[in-house]
PDB file of C-alpha atoms in Angstrom:
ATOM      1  CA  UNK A  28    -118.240 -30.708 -44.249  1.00 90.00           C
ATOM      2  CA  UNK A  29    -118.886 -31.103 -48.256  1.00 89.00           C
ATOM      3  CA  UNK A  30    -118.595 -27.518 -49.920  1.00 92.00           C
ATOM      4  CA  UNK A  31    -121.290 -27.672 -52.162  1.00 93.00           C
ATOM      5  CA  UNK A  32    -120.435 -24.434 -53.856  1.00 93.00           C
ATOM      6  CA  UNK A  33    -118.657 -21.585 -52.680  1.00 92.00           C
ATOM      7  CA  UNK A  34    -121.516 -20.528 -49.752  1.00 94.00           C
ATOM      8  CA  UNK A  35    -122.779 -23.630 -48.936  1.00 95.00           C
ATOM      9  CA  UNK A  36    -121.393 -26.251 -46.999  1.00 95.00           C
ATOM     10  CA  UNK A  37    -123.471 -29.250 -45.531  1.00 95.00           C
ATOM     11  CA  UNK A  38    -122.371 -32.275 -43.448  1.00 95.00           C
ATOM     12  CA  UNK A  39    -121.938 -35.616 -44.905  1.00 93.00           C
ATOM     13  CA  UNK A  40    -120.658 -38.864 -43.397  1.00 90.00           C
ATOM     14  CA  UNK A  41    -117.457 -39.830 -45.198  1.00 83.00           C
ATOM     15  CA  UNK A  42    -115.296 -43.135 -45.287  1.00 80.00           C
ATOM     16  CA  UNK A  43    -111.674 -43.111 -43.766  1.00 78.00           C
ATOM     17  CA  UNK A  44    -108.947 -45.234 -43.327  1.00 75.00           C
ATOM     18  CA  UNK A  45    -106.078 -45.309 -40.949  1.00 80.00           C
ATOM     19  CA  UNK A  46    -103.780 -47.459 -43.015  1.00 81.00           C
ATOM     20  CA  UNK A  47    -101.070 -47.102 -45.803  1.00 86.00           C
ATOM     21  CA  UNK A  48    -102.116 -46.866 -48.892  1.00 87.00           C
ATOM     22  CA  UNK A  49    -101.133 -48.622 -52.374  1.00 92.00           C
ATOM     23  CA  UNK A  50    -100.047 -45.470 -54.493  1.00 94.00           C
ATOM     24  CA  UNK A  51     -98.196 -45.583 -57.826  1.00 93.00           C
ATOM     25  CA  UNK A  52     -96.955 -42.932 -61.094  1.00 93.00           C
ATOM     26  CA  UNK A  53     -97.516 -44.579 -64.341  1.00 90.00           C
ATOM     27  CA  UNK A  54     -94.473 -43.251 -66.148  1.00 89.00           C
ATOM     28  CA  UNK A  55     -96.191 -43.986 -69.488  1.00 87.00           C
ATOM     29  CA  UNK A  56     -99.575 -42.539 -69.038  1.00 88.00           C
ATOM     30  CA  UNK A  57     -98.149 -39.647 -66.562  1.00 88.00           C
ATOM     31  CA  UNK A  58    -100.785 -40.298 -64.268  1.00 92.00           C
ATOM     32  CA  UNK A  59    -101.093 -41.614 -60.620  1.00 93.00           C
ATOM     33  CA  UNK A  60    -102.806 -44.672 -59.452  1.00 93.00           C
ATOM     34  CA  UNK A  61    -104.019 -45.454 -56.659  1.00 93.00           C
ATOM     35  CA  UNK A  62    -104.843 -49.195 -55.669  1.00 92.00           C
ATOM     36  CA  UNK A  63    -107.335 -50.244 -53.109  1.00 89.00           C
ATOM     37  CA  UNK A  64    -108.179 -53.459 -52.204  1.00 87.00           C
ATOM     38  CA  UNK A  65    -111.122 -55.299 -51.200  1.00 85.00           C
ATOM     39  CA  UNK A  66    -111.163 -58.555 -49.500  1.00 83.00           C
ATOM     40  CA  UNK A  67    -108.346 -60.980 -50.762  1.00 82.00           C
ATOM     41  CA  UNK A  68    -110.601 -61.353 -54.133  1.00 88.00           C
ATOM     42  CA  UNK A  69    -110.411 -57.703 -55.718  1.00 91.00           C
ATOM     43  CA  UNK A  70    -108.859 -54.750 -56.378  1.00 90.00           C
ATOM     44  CA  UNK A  71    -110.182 -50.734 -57.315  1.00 91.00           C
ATOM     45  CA  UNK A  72    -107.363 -49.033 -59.447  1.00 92.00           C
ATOM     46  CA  UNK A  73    -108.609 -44.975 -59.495  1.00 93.00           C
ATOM     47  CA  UNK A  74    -105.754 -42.956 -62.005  1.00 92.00           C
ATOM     48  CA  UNK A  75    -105.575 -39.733 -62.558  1.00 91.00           C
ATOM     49  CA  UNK A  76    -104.051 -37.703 -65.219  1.00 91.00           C
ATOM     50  CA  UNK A  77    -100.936 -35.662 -63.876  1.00 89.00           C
ATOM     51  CA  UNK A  78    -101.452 -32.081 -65.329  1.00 77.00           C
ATOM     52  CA  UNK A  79     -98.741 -32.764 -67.996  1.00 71.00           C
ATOM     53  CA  UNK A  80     -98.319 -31.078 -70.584  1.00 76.00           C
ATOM     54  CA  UNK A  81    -102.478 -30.312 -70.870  1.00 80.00           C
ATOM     55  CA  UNK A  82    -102.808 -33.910 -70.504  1.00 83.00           C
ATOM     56  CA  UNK A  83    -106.878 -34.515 -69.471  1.00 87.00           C
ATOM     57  CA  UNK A  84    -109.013 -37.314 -68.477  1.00 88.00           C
ATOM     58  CA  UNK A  85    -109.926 -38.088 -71.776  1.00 91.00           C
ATOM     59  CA  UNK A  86    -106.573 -38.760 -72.870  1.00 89.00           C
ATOM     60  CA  UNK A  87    -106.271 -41.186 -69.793  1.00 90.00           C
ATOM     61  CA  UNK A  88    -109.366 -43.085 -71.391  1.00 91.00           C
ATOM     62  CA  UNK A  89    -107.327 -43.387 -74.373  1.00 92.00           C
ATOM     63  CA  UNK A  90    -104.471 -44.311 -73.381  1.00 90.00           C
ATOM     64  CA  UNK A  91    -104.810 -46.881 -70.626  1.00 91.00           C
ATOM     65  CA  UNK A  92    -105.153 -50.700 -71.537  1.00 90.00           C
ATOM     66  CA  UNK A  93    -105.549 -54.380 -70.338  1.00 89.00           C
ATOM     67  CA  UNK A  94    -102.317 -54.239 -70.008  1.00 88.00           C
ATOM     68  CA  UNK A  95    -101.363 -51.188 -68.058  1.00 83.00           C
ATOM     69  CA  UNK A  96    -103.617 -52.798 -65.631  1.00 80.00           C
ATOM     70  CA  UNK A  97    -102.164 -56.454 -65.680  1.00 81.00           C
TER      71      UNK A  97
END
């Protein structure tokens, strides 16, 4: 069920997986990233912002480079 606010819930088809997944904490950018990969060709990185210190989304965007992904 997806709780679309705090009465209504409807039922949605979600993906799953049953394996272990690729997890990681960026000491630099205080955020965790997780890596999920596709084929043998690519890669998603997702990150999110550990609730440091107010640290926000934004930041994340302002912070993160070519090479933090490299």
């Amino acid at each position: 069920k997806f709780h679309v606010d705090a009465e209504t819930t409807v039922p949605v088809q979600m993906m799953h997986q049953y394996e272990s997944l690729k997890v990681y904490y960026d000491t630099d950018l205080t955020s965790k990233v997780l890596c999920l990969d596709y084929n043998d060709s690519f890669s998603m990185f997702l990150a999110l912002p550990v609730n440091h210190r107010g640290q926000t989304i934004k930041d994340l965007e302002k912070a993160i480079s070519r090479q933090h992904i490299e």
